[in-house]
mmCIF file of C-alpha atoms in Angstrom:
data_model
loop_
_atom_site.group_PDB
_atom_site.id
_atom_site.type_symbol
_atom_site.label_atom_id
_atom_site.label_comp_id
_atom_site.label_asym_id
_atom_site.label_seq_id
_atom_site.Cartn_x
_atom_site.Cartn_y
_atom_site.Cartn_z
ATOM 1 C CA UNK J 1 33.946 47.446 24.743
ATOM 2 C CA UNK J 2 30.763 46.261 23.128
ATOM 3 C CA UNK J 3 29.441 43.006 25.217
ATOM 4 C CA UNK J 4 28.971 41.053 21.722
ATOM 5 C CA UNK J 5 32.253 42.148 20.797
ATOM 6 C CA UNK J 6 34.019 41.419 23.725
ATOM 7 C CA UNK J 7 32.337 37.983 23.405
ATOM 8 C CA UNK J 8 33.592 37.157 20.345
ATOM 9 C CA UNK J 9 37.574 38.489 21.195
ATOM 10 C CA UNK J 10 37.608 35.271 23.395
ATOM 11 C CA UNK J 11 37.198 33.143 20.026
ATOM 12 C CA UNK J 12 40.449 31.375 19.264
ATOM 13 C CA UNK J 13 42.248 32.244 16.394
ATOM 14 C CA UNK J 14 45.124 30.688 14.192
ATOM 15 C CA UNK J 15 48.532 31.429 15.264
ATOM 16 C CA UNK J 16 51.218 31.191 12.497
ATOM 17 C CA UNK J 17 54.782 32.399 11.460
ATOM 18 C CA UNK J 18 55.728 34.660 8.337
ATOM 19 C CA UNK J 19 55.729 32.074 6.049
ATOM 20 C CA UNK J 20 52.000 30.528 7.348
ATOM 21 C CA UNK J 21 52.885 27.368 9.286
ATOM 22 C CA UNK J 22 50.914 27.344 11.952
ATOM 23 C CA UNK J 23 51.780 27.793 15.661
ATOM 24 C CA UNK J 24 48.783 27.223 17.887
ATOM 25 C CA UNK J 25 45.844 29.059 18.894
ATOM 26 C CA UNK J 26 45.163 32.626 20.971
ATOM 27 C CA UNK J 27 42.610 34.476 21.549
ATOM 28 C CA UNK J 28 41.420 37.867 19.236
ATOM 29 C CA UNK J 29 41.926 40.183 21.975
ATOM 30 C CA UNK J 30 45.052 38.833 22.932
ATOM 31 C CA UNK J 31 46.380 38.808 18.777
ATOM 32 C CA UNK J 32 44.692 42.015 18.233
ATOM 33 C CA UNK J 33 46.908 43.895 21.140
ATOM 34 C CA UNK J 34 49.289 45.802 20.002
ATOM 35 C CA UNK J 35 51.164 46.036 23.518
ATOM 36 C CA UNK J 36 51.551 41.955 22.703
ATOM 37 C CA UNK J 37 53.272 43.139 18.629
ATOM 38 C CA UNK J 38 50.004 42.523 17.841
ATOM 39 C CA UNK J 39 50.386 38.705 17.014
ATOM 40 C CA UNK J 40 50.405 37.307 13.522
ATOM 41 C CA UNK J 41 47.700 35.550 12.999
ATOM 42 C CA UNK J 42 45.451 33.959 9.997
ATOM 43 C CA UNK J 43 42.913 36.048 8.188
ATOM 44 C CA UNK J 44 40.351 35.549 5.053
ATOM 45 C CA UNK J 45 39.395 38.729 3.171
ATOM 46 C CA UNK J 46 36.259 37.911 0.792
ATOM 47 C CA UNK J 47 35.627 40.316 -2.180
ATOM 48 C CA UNK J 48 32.196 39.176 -3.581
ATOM 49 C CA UNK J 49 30.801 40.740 -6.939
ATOM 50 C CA UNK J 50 27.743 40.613 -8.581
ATOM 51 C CA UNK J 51 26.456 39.306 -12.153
ATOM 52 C CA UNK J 52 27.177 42.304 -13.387
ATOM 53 C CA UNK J 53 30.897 42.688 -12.209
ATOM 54 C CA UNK J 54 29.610 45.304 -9.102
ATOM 55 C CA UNK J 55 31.349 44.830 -5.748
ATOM 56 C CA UNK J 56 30.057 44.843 -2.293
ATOM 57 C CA UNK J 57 31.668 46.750 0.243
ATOM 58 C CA UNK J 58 30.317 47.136 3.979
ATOM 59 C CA UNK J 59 31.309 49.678 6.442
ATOM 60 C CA UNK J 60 32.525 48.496 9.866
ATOM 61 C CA UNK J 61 29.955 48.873 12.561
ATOM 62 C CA UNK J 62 30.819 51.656 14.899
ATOM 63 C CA UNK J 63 30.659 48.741 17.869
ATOM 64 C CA UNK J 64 33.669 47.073 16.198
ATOM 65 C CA UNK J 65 37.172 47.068 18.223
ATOM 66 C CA UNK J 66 39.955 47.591 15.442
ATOM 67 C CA UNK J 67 38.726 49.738 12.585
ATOM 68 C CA UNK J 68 35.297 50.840 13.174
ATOM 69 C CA UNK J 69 33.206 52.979 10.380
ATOM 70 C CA UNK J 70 35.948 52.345 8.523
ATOM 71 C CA UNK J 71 34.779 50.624 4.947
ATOM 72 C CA UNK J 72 35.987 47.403 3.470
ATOM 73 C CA UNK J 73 35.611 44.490 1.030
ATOM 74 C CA UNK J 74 32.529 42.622 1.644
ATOM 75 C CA UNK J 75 33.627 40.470 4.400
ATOM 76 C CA UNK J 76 36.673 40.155 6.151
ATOM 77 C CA UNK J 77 37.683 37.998 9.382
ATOM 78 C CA UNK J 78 39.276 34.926 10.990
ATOM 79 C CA UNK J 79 39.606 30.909 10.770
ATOM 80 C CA UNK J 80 39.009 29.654 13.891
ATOM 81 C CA UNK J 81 41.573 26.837 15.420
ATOM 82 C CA UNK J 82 38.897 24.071 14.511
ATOM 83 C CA UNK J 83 39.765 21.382 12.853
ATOM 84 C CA UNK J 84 37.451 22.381 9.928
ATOM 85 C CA UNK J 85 39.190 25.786 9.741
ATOM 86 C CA UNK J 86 42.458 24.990 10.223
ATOM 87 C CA UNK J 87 41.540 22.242 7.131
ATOM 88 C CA UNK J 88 42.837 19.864 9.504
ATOM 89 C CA UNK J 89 40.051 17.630 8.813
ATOM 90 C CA UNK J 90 41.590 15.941 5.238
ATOM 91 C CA UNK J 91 45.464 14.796 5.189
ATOM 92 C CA UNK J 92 47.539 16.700 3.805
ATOM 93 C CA UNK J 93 45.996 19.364 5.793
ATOM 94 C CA UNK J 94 44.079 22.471 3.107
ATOM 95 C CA UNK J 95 44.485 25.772 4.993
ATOM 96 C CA UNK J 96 42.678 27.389 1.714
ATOM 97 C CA UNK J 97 39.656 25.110 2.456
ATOM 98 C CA UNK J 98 39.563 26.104 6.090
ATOM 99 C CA UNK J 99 39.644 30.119 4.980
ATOM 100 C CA UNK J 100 36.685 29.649 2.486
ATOM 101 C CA UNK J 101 34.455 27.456 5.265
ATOM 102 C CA UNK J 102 35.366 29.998 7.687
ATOM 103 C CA UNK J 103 34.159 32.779 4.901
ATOM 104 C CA UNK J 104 30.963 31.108 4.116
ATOM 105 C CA UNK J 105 30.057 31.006 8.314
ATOM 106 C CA UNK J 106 31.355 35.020 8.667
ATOM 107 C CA UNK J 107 29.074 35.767 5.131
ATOM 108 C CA UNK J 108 26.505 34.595 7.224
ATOM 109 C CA UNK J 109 27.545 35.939 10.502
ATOM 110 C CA UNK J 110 28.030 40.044 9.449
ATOM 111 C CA UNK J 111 26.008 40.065 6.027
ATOM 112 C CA UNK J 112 22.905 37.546 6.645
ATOM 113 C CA UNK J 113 24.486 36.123 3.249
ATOM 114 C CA UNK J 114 23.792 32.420 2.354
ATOM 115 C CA UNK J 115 26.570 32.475 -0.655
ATOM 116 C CA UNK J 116 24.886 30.639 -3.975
ATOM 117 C CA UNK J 117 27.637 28.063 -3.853
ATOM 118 C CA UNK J 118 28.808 28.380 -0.959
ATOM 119 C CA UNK J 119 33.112 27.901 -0.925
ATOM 120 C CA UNK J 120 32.469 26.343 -4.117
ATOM 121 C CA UNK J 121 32.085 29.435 -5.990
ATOM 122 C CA UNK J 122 34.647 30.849 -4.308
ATOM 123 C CA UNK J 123 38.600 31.312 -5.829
ATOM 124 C CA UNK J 124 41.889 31.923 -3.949
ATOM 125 C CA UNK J 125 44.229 34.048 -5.071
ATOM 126 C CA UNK J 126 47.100 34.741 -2.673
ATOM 127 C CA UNK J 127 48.184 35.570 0.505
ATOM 128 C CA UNK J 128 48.851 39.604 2.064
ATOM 129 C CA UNK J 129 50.837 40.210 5.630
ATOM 130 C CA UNK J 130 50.658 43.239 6.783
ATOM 131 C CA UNK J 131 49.878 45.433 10.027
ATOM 132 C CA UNK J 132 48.988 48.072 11.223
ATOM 133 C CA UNK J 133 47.414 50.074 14.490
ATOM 134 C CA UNK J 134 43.978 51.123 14.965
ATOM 135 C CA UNK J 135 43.915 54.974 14.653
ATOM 136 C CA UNK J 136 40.942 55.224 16.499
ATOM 137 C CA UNK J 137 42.237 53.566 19.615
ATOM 138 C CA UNK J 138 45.795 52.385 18.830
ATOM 139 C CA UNK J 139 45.993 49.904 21.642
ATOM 140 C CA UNK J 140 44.364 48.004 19.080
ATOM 141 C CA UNK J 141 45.500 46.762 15.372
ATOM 142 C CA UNK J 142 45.746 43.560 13.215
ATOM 143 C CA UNK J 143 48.839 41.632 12.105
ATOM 144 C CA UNK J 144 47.441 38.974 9.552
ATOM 145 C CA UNK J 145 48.506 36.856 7.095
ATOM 146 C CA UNK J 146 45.092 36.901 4.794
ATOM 147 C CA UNK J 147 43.638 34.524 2.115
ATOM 148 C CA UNK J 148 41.861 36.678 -0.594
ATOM 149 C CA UNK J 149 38.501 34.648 -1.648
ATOM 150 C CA UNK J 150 37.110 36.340 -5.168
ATOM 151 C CA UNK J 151 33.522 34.874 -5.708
ATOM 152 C CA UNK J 152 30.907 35.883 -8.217
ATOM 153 C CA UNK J 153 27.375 35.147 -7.883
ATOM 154 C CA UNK J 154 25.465 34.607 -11.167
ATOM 155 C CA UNK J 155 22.515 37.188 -10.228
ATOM 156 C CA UNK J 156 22.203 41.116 -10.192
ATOM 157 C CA UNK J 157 23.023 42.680 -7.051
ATOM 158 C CA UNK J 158 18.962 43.512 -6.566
ATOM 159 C CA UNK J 159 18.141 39.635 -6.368
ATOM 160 C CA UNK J 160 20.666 39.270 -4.143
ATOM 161 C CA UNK J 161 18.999 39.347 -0.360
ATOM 162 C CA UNK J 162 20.729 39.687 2.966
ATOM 163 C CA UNK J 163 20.034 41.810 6.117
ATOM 164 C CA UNK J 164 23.363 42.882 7.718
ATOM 165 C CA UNK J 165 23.784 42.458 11.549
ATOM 166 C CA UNK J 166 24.316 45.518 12.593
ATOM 167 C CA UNK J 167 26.743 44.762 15.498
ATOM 168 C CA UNK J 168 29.042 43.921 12.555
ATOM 169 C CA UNK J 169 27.952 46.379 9.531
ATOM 170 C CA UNK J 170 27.370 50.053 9.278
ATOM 171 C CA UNK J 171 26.384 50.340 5.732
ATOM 172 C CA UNK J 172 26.593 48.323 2.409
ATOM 173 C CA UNK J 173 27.013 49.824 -0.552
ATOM 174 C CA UNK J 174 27.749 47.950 -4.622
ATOM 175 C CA UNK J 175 29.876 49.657 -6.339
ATOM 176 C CA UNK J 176 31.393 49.819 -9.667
ATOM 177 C CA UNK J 177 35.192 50.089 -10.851
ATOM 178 C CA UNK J 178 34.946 54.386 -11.486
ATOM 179 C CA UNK J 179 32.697 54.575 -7.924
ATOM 180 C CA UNK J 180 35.538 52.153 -6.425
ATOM 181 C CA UNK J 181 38.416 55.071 -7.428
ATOM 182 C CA UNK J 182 36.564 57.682 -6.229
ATOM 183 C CA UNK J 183 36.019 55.806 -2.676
ATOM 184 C CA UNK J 184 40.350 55.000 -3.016
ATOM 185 C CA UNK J 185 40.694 58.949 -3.569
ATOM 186 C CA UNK J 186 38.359 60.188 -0.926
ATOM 187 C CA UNK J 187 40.403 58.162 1.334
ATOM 188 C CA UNK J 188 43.747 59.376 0.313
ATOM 189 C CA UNK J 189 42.307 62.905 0.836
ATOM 190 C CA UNK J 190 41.065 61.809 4.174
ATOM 191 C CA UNK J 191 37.496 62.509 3.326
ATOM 192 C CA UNK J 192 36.523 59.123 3.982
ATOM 193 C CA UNK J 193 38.231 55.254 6.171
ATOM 194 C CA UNK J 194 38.941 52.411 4.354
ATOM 195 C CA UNK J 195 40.387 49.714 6.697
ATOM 196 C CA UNK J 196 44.449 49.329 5.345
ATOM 197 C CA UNK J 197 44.392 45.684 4.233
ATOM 198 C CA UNK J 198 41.626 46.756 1.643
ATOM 199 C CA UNK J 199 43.462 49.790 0.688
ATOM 200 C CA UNK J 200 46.558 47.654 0.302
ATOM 201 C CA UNK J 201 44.819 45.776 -1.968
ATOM 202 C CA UNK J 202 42.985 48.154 -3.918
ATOM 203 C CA UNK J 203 46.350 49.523 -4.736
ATOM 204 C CA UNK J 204 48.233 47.061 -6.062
ATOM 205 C CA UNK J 205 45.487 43.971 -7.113
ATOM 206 C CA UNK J 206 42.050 44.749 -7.251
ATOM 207 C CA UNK J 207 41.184 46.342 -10.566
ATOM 208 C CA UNK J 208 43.178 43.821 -13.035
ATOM 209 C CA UNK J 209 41.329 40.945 -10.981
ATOM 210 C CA UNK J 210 38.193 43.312 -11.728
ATOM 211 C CA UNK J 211 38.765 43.401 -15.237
ATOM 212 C CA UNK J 212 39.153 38.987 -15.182
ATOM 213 C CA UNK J 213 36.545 37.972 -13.348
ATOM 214 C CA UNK J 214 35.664 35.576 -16.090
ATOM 215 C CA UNK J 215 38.940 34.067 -15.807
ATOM 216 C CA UNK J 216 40.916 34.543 -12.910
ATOM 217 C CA UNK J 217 43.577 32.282 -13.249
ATOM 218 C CA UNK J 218 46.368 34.100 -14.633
ATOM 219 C CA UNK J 219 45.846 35.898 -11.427
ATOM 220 C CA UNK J 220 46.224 32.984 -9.165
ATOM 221 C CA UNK J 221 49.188 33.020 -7.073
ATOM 222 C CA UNK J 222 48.622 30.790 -4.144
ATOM 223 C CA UNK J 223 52.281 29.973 -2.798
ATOM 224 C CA UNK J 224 53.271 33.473 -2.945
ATOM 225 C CA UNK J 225 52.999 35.682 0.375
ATOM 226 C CA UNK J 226 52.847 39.433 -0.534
ATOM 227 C CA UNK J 227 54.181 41.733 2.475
ATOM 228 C CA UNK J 228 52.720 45.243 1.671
ATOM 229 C CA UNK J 229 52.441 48.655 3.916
ATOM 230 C CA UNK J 230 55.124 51.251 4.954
ATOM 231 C CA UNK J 231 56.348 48.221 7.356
ATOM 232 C CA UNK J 232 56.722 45.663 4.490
ATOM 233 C CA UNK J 233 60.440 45.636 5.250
ATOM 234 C CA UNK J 234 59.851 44.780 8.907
ATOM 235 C CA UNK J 235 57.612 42.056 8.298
ATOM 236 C CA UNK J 236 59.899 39.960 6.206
ATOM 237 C CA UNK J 237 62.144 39.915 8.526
ATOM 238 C CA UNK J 238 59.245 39.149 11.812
ATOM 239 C CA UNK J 239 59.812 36.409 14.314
ATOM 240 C CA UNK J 240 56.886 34.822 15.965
ATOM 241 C CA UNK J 241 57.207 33.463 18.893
ATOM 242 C CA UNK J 242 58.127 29.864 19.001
ATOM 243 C CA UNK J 243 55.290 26.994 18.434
ATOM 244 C CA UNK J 244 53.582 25.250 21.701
ATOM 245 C CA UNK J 245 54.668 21.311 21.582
ATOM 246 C CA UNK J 246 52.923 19.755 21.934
ATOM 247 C CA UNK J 247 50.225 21.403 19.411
ATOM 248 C CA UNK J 248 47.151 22.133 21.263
ATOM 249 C CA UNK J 249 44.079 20.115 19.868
ATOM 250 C CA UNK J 250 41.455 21.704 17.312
ATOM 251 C CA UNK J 251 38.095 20.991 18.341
ATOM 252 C CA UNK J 252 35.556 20.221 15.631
ATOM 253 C CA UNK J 253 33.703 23.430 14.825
ATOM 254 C CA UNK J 254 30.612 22.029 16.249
ATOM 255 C CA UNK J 255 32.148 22.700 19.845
ATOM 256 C CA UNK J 256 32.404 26.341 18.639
ATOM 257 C CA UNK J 257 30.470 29.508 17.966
ATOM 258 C CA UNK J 258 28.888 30.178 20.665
ATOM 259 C CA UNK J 259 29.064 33.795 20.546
ATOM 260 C CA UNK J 260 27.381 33.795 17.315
ATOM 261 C CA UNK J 261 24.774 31.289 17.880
#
């Protein structure tokens, strides 16, 4: 395993059951084992567009444990149990608000992207659970219950700077809706990866959302949890295992990060 990456599979993630209540912490290489089911955790999956409506995908960096080369939405990753991402910091607690600050640091983190806005600009939609195994190296996968952040920034793609970290990111590329189909085809053909939770939602939510980005709203569906995949059946049904009582305690974020300082 990469030394980076194997840094950053001690972070602790977010724990929670099907229905998003949340259990305590583990690590990523311990929820992203798929000897251990692989664990469900929490997940953000951030689909940034242009002024112009273009999209920004990145391809996973070769180094990457579940999924590399395989291309996805722009940026796609974990809250941390901190309080700040766990939205533990207000009462009643805003999970939403922990997936968007947790977006904004991973923007930063993969992409070298300062978002104009920062979580302001950013919308929830819904929630996805699926899983599925790494086919590269299947003792590997993800099991995630993940926030989809839409944001748009107000400039053309070409004003829009960044310099990927290329422990995290292949390749970027902006495309547009036609380009977008042709990328979904080439994968079903198996001319080309696309990582399954981006797939899943190519297929059954991306284009109308696309086609509002003016408007989004009659898109929002925040209490609803979609489960999607060949596995869909499974997963409504999936038992986690039981919460630790007491709750561990979230450290403030500034206690965390290490790996990516």
């Amino acid at each position: 395993m990469d030394p980076t990456q194997a840094s950053l599979m001690q972070e602790r993630v977010i724990l929670v059951d099907k229905d998003d209540n949340v259990l305590g912490p583990a690590s990523k290489i311990d929820t992203h084992a798929t000897a251990k089911g692989p664990l469900l955790h929490r997940a953000f999956s951030v689909f940034l567009f242009d002024r112009d409506g273009l999209l920004l995908l990145q391809q996973r960096a070769a180094a990457k444990v579940t999924f590399p080369l395989f291309w996805a939405n722009t940026c796609c990753s974990h809250p941390l149990y901190c309080t700040e991402e766990l939205g533990w910091d207000s009462q009643p607690a805003r999970p939403v608000e922990g997936a968007k600050r947790a977006a904004v640091r991973k923007l930063q983190h993969e992409l070298g992207l300062s978002l104009k806005g920062g979580d302001t600009v950013m919308t929830y939609l819904t929630r996805l659970h699926y899983c599925a195994e790494s086919p590269t190296d299947p003792q590997w996968g993800e099991h995630e219950i993940d926030y989809i952040l839409i944001a748009q920034d107000d400039r053309p793609f070409a004003d829009i700077s960044f310099v990927p970290n290329s422990n995290e990111v292949e390749a970027v590329r902006w495309v547009d809706q036609p380009a977008m189909r042709d990328m979904a085809r080439q994968c079903e053909e198996g001319q080309l990866l696309i990582t399954p939770w981006c797939k899943l939602i190519i297929d059954k939510f991306l284009y109308p959302w696309w086609d509002s980005l003016s408007d989004l709203s009659p898109h929002m569906d925040p209490m609803t949890i979609y489960r999607l995949g060949a596995n869909a059946d499974m997963l409504a049904t999936w038992q986690s295992p039981p919460a630790a009582m007491p709750m561990p305690p979230a450290p403030p974020a500034n206690q965390l990060f290490k790996a990516e300082a």
